């Protein structure tokens, strides 16, 4: 069965990481993934995806060629690759792939919501676009999926039916390892007594890095030997680097870029800080909790993200100083929670079993 994964890119984002986790664990004898991506740049997961038997097809983004040509390109991909089903992860832009799939006669058309909103303060025209897109999505989708209840309501409607597919991970990979902590702390030349704060996320507006830097500036006043590790890259990275320099935090904030060893970096940290403006149900919060890491996250995130008692939700209406005090008051010891989560709803094996049911038509 050949499934077109309309994803846009295969960089280390939340939706991309989720679908890669599925690819790593799905029955490769039965299912083949064809990833539909934009542009000609190489992606973080590209090499691994190909090694796992997936195919990557590139077309221009809809913003570049317009809706009509974009739909035609997708129809061409569907025909040339004998696609049996489409699984779309592009939120409101999902409507274009749905139209292409419906016109191509693809019967299984899956729309998967990974967020609770598209952007902050959209214009009037954007709101009109979202309304039109929602109507198309609700009409042409045959299987509605979401990473959480709030993400599902956001895209499909408050009273719509949809299936929650948890952002599953290979739990063993993220269990706390003290030996890894010691080794990596030494390699990264981290102070033995300093508190290490960690954030993993693309440098985009939604991740609220600017406020995160303000929080850390206040925290540093209370804990002068602390270090903030920032993992990721993105369009706002240089702007955040300039802010760090302006606030004279250069020696205490480290930009680690995109890393393939994020699962190990959780062991290094004492606190995970996540002040996003909005999210669906972030994979990184599942990973960090599995590691037993204490987390302070914004209360804009779906409360279903609370899998353990290690996570605390805090309002973005509170000041940077108040956030800093909250971090200071948070327990910084890793807690062993792996045994409680193993085999549960966030175990990738359970998630893949649900996905396979959907692909086979046994579950709506």
C-alpha positions as a printed NumPy array, in Angstrom:
array([[  0.   ,   0.   ,   0.   ],
       [  1.536,   3.305,  -1.115],
       [  0.716,   6.272,   1.094],
       [  1.454,   9.855,   0.107],
       [  2.573,  11.772,   3.174],
       [  1.943,  15.449,   2.403],
       [  4.35 ,  16.999,   4.888],
       [  6.19 ,  19.896,   3.197],
       [  9.613,  19.056,   4.627],
       [ 11.466,  16.371,   6.532],
       [ 13.314,  18.579,   8.975],
       [ 13.242,  18.02 ,  12.726],
       [  9.831,  19.536,  13.437],
       [  7.05 ,  18.   ,  15.498],
       [  4.918,  16.564,  12.694],
       [  8.009,  15.38 ,  10.817],
       [  9.42 ,  13.664,  13.899],
       [  6.071,  11.986,  14.528],
       [  5.76 ,  10.556,  11.017],
       [  9.413,   9.44 ,  11.072],
       [  8.7  ,   7.546,  14.29 ],
       [  5.828,   5.847,  12.469],
       [  8.041,   5.052,   9.477],
       [ 10.683,   3.471,  11.706],
       [  8.162,   1.085,  13.242],
       [  5.51 ,   0.383,  10.613],
       [  5.328,  -2.883,   8.645],
       [  7.539,  -1.97 ,   5.671],
       [  6.441,  -5.092,   3.779],
       [  2.874,  -3.798,   3.712],
       [  3.229,  -0.005,   3.617],
       [  5.482,   2.32 ,   1.632],
       [  5.613,   6.041,   2.341],
       [  6.025,   8.632,  -0.402],
       [  6.873,  12.001,   1.152],
       [  5.664,  15.089,  -0.692],
       [  8.064,  17.939,   0.084],
       [  8.686,  21.449,  -1.21 ],
       [ 11.83 ,  22.897,  -2.803],
       [ 15.193,  21.343,  -3.575],
       [ 17.026,  21.651,  -0.237],
       [ 18.093,  18.51 ,   1.597],
       [ 16.217,  17.669,   4.804],
       [ 17.391,  16.464,   8.227],
       [ 15.554,  13.139,   7.964],
       [ 15.99 ,  12.641,   4.206],
       [ 18.824,  10.115,   4.275],
       [ 17.216,   7.996,   6.997],
       [ 13.805,   8.064,   5.303],
       [ 15.301,   6.718,   2.072],
       [ 17.231,   4.043,   3.953],
       [ 13.941,   2.911,   5.49 ],
       [ 12.429,   2.453,   2.038],
       [ 10.535,   5.719,   1.688],
       [ 10.523,   7.831,  -1.438],
       [ 10.8  ,  11.628,  -1.464],
       [  9.046,  13.617,  -4.187],
       [  9.61 ,  17.368,  -4.501],
       [  7.264,  19.971,  -5.942],
       [  7.127,  23.783,  -5.601],
       [  5.187,  25.183,  -2.646],
       [  1.656,  26.445,  -3.322],
       [  2.879,  29.935,  -2.411],
       [  5.292,  29.773,  -5.341],
       [  3.142,  28.349,  -8.146],
       [ -0.415,  29.059,  -7.02 ],
       [ -3.3  ,  26.758,  -6.136],
       [ -4.23 ,  25.478,  -9.619],
       [ -0.703,  24.41 , -10.611],
       [ -0.072,  23.047,  -7.128],
       [ -3.143,  20.799,  -7.286],
       [ -2.084,  19.664, -10.767],
       [  1.395,  18.786,  -9.452],
       [ -0.071,  16.675,  -6.665],
       [ -2.379,  14.881,  -9.097],
       [  0.675,  14.079, -11.204],
       [  2.53 ,  12.698,  -8.158],
       [ -0.477,  10.549,  -7.212],
       [ -0.718,   9.092, -10.715],
       [  3.022,   8.494, -11.232],
       [  3.429,   6.801,  -7.851],
       [  0.208,   4.733,  -7.89 ],
       [ -0.865,   6.238,  -4.564],
       [ -3.496,   4.306,  -2.575],
       [ -4.049,   6.843,   0.23 ],
       [ -3.045,  10.363,   1.2  ],
       [ -2.102,  11.378,   4.738],
       [ -1.936,  15.169,   4.949],
       [ -0.148,  17.123,   7.694],
       [ -0.265,  20.714,   6.373],
       [ -3.109,  22.135,   8.514],
       [ -5.253,  24.632,   6.56 ],
       [ -3.222,  24.063,   3.39 ],
       [ -4.44 ,  20.465,   3.515],
       [ -7.379,  21.445,   1.328],
       [ -5.25 ,  21.526,  -1.845],
       [ -3.969,  17.965,  -1.437],
       [ -7.503,  16.848,  -0.574],
       [ -8.863,  18.34 ,  -3.79 ],
       [ -6.068,  16.692,  -5.801],
       [ -6.685,  13.329,  -4.136],
       [-10.461,  13.498,  -4.623],
       [-10.053,  14.412,  -8.307],
       [ -7.598,  11.52 ,  -8.674],
       [-10.057,   9.033,  -7.226],
       [ -8.09 ,   8.329,  -4.024],
       [-10.686,   6.983,  -1.601],
       [ -8.724,   7.16 ,   1.667],
       [ -8.003,  10.829,   2.363],
       [ -6.61 ,  11.499,   5.836],
       [ -6.211,  14.983,   7.289],
       [ -4.043,  15.149,  10.416],
       [ -4.077,  18.222,  12.683],
       [ -0.826,  18.852,  14.555],
       [ -1.576,  22.293,  16.011],
       [ -4.25 ,  24.378,  17.705],
       [ -3.899,  27.317,  15.31 ],
       [ -2.011,  28.422,  12.226],
       [ -0.663,  31.797,  13.312],
       [ -1.192,  34.591,  15.794],
       [ -3.367,  37.568,  14.825],
       [ -4.275,  36.517,  11.255],
       [ -5.526,  39.199,   8.859],
       [ -9.126,  39.377,   7.676],
       [ -8.164,  37.756,   4.357],
       [ -6.355,  34.97 ,   6.183],
       [ -9.447,  34.332,   8.29 ],
       [-11.533,  34.055,   5.123],
       [ -8.993,  31.596,   3.733],
       [ -9.107,  29.528,   6.932],
       [-12.914,  29.425,   6.791],
       [-12.949,  28.27 ,   3.161],
       [-10.219,  25.731,   3.821],
       [-12.076,  24.32 ,   6.841],
       [-15.174,  23.758,   4.716],
       [-13.186,  21.855,   2.075],
       [-11.329,  19.832,   4.708],
       [-14.523,  18.784,   6.482],
       [-16.164,  17.874,   3.165],
       [-13.367,  15.911,   1.462],
       [-11.586,  14.257,   4.397],
       [-12.55 ,  10.62 ,   4.91 ],
       [-10.514,  10.134,   8.106],
       [ -9.864,  12.953,  10.575],
       [ -6.872,  12.633,  12.893],
       [ -5.382,  14.97 ,  15.517],
       [ -2.492,  14.906,  17.96 ],
       [ -4.855,  16.013,  20.727],
       [ -8.432,  17.081,  21.36 ],
       [ -7.736,  20.822,  21.081],
       [ -5.865,  20.372,  17.784],
       [ -8.792,  18.36 ,  16.433],
       [-11.402,  20.931,  17.457],
       [ -9.296,  23.71 ,  15.965],
       [ -9.164,  22.27 ,  12.444],
       [-12.323,  20.163,  12.209],
       [-14.74 ,  22.09 ,  14.407],
       [-15.801,  22.095,  18.047],
       [-18.381,  19.32 ,  17.672],
       [-16.683,  17.327,  14.926],
       [-15.733,  13.681,  15.204],
       [-12.064,  12.843,  14.882],
       [ -9.567,  10.282,  16.141],
       [ -6.764,  11.318,  18.494],
       [ -3.476,   9.715,  17.504],
       [ -0.931,  10.341,  20.222],
       [  2.546,  11.56 ,  19.291],
       [  4.153,   8.253,  20.146],
       [  7.871,   7.72 ,  20.618],
       [ 10.212,   4.819,  21.238],
       [ 10.133,   5.221,  25.01 ],
       [ 13.353,   3.283,  25.65 ],
       [ 15.337,   5.857,  23.69 ],
       [ 14.309,   8.605,  26.097],
       [ 14.645,   6.868,  29.47 ],
       [ 17.044,   8.716,  31.794],
       [ 20.694,   7.573,  31.667],
       [ 23.043,   8.964,  34.292],
       [ 26.172,   7.779,  32.456],
       [ 25.082,   9.723,  29.369],
       [ 24.487,  12.784,  31.542],
       [ 28.041,  12.691,  32.921],
       [ 29.625,  12.074,  29.53 ],
       [ 27.746,  14.782,  27.653],
       [ 28.121,  17.36 ,  30.413],
       [ 31.859,  16.839,  30.133],
       [ 31.83 ,  17.012,  26.33 ],
       [ 29.774,  20.205,  26.368],
       [ 32.019,  21.667,  29.096],
       [ 29.061,  22.415,  31.33 ],
       [ 29.757,  23.587,  34.889],
       [ 29.43 ,  20.745,  37.388],
       [ 27.252,  22.772,  39.759],
       [ 25.388,  24.912,  37.257],
       [ 21.715,  24.436,  36.499],
       [ 21.142,  23.541,  32.839],
       [ 17.942,  24.749,  31.195],
       [ 16.958,  23.218,  27.856],
       [ 14.672,  24.255,  25.026],
       [ 14.125,  22.257,  21.841],
       [ 12.261,  23.987,  19.043],
       [ 12.496,  25.674,  15.684],
       [ 13.309,  29.403,  15.782],
       [  9.888,  30.669,  14.774],
       [  7.465,  33.151,  16.345],
       [  5.25 ,  30.44 ,  17.844],
       [  8.101,  29.113,  20.006],
       [  8.408,  32.495,  21.75 ],
       [ 12.223,  32.497,  21.971],
       [ 12.375,  36.226,  22.65 ],
       [ 10.37 ,  35.793,  25.861],
       [ 12.416,  32.709,  26.716],
       [ 15.588,  34.826,  26.588],
       [ 13.955,  37.415,  28.848],
       [ 13.017,  34.646,  31.276],
       [ 16.556,  33.318,  31.312],
       [ 18.011,  36.8  ,  31.83 ],
       [ 15.906,  37.049,  35.009],
       [ 16.731,  33.482,  36.039],
       [ 20.453,  34.133,  35.674],
       [ 20.184,  36.857,  38.317],
       [ 18.951,  34.233,  40.771],
       [ 21.223,  31.383,  39.603],
       [ 24.384,  32.993,  38.107],
       [ 26.072,  29.73 ,  37.109],
       [ 23.107,  28.469,  35.056],
       [ 23.274,  27.667,  31.34 ],
       [ 20.54 ,  27.744,  28.675],
       [ 20.853,  25.265,  25.808],
       [ 18.871,  26.041,  22.651],
       [ 18.418,  23.207,  20.159],
       [ 17.043,  23.938,  16.702],
       [ 17.345,  26.384,  13.858],
       [ 14.991,  28.617,  11.915],
       [ 14.365,  32.058,  10.433],
       [ 14.524,  33.92 ,  13.775],
       [ 17.793,  32.373,  14.968],
       [ 19.994,  35.366,  14.105],
       [ 17.531,  37.763,  15.701],
       [ 17.618,  35.735,  18.94 ],
       [ 21.421,  35.607,  18.834],
       [ 21.472,  39.396,  18.577],
       [ 19.139,  39.647,  21.571],
       [ 21.397,  37.343,  23.59 ],
       [ 24.372,  39.535,  22.7  ],
       [ 22.468,  42.733,  23.534],
       [ 21.579,  41.377,  26.983],
       [ 25.189,  40.193,  27.468],
       [ 24.154,  36.563,  27.928],
       [ 26.725,  35.194,  25.461],
       [ 28.601,  33.148,  28.038],
       [ 25.448,  31.557,  29.428],
       [ 23.343,  30.811,  26.327],
       [ 24.475,  28.166,  23.86 ],
       [ 23.045,  27.624,  20.403],
       [ 23.465,  23.937,  19.565],
       [ 21.758,  23.959,  16.166],
       [ 19.999,  20.863,  14.855],
       [ 21.128,  17.748,  16.718],
       [ 20.623,  14.079,  16.027],
       [ 21.239,  13.281,  19.715],
       [ 18.365,  15.215,  21.307],
       [ 17.348,  12.075,  23.196],
       [ 20.721,  12.254,  24.974],
       [ 20.558,  15.989,  25.643],
       [ 17.495,  15.545,  27.851],
       [ 19.788,  13.69 ,  30.282],
       [ 22.101,  16.707,  30.477],
       [ 19.395,  19.197,  31.476],
       [ 17.86 ,  19.97 ,  34.853],
       [ 14.823,  21.854,  33.522],
       [ 12.946,  21.982,  30.237],
       [ 11.417,  25.375,  29.411],
       [  8.704,  25.686,  26.775],
       [  6.854,  29.058,  26.618],
       [  5.168,  28.567,  23.223],
       [  2.39 ,  30.902,  22.083],
       [  0.373,  27.884,  20.92 ],
       [  0.942,  24.21 ,  20.119],
       [ -0.91 ,  20.992,  19.457],
       [  0.59 ,  18.314,  21.64 ],
       [  4.359,  18.659,  21.157],
       [  6.467,  15.54 ,  20.714],
       [  9.261,  17.175,  22.719],
       [  7.036,  17.337,  25.815],
       [  6.397,  13.597,  25.529],
       [ 10.134,  12.989,  25.14 ],
       [ 11.125,  15.24 ,  28.045],
       [  8.556,  13.685,  30.388],
       [  9.678,  10.179,  29.455],
       [ 13.186,  11.242,  30.451],
       [ 11.866,  12.296,  33.852],
       [ 12.875,  15.894,  33.24 ],
       [ 10.993,  18.652,  35.06 ],
       [  9.143,  20.966,  32.66 ],
       [  7.624,  24.433,  32.838],
       [  5.442,  25.077,  29.778],
       [  2.958,  27.747,  28.773],
       [ -0.684,  27.086,  29.631],
       [ -1.626,  27.681,  25.991],
       [ -0.658,  24.062,  25.326],
       [ -3.284,  21.303,  25.388],
       [ -3.471,  20.052,  28.99 ],
       [ -3.544,  16.518,  27.603],
       [  0.235,  16.964,  27.326],
       [  0.394,  16.291,  31.074],
       [  1.43 ,  12.631,  31.088],
       [  3.232,  12.828,  34.431],
       [  3.514,  15.14 ,  37.417],
       [  6.82 ,  16.446,  36.018],
       [  5.15 ,  19.164,  33.959],
       [  3.857,  22.496,  35.226],
       [  1.759,  24.84 ,  33.068],
       [  2.341,  28.556,  33.595],
       [  0.576,  31.569,  32.125],
       [  2.208,  33.748,  29.477],
       [  0.493,  36.678,  31.181],
       [  3.043,  36.32 ,  33.977],
       [  6.214,  38.375,  33.671],
       [  9.651,  37.055,  32.78 ],
       [ 10.656,  37.585,  36.403],
       [  7.701,  35.511,  37.62 ],
       [  8.591,  32.754,  35.152],
       [ 12.15 ,  32.81 ,  36.45 ],
       [ 10.927,  32.417,  40.016],
       [  8.678,  29.551,  38.926],
       [ 11.701,  27.825,  37.378],
       [ 13.71 ,  28.408,  40.522],
       [ 10.971,  26.828,  42.647],
       [ 10.63 ,  23.762,  40.399],
       [ 12.136,  20.448,  41.435],
       [ 15.22 ,  19.79 ,  39.309],
       [ 15.781,  16.103,  39.985],
       [ 15.034,  13.55 ,  37.265],
       [ 12.14 ,  11.275,  38.206],
       [ 11.949,   7.692,  36.946],
       [  8.654,   7.505,  35.039],
       [  9.646,   5.192,  32.196],
       [  8.043,   2.092,  33.732],
       [  4.716,   3.958,  34.084],
       [  4.661,   5.054,  30.442],
       [  6.001,   1.881,  28.797],
       [  3.349,   0.079,  26.759],
       [  0.909,   2.942,  27.152],
       [ -0.808,   5.284,  24.716],
       [  2.41 ,   7.128,  23.863],
       [  4.404,   3.987,  23.144],
       [  5.167,   4.085,  19.407],
       [  4.144,   0.452,  18.951],
       [  0.619,   1.223,  20.189],
       [  0.418,   4.288,  17.969],
       [  1.619,   2.449,  14.854],
       [ -0.979,  -0.272,  15.441],
       [ -3.703,   2.428,  15.354],
       [ -2.219,   4.021,  12.231],
       [ -2.156,   0.656,  10.441],
       [ -5.823,   0.133,  11.329],
       [ -6.645,   3.475,   9.736],
       [ -4.618,   2.736,   6.614],
       [ -6.317,  -0.629,   6.242],
       [ -9.769,   0.94 ,   6.633],
       [-10.563,  -0.758,   9.942],
       [-10.841,   2.528,  11.82 ],
       [-12.273,   5.904,  10.815]])
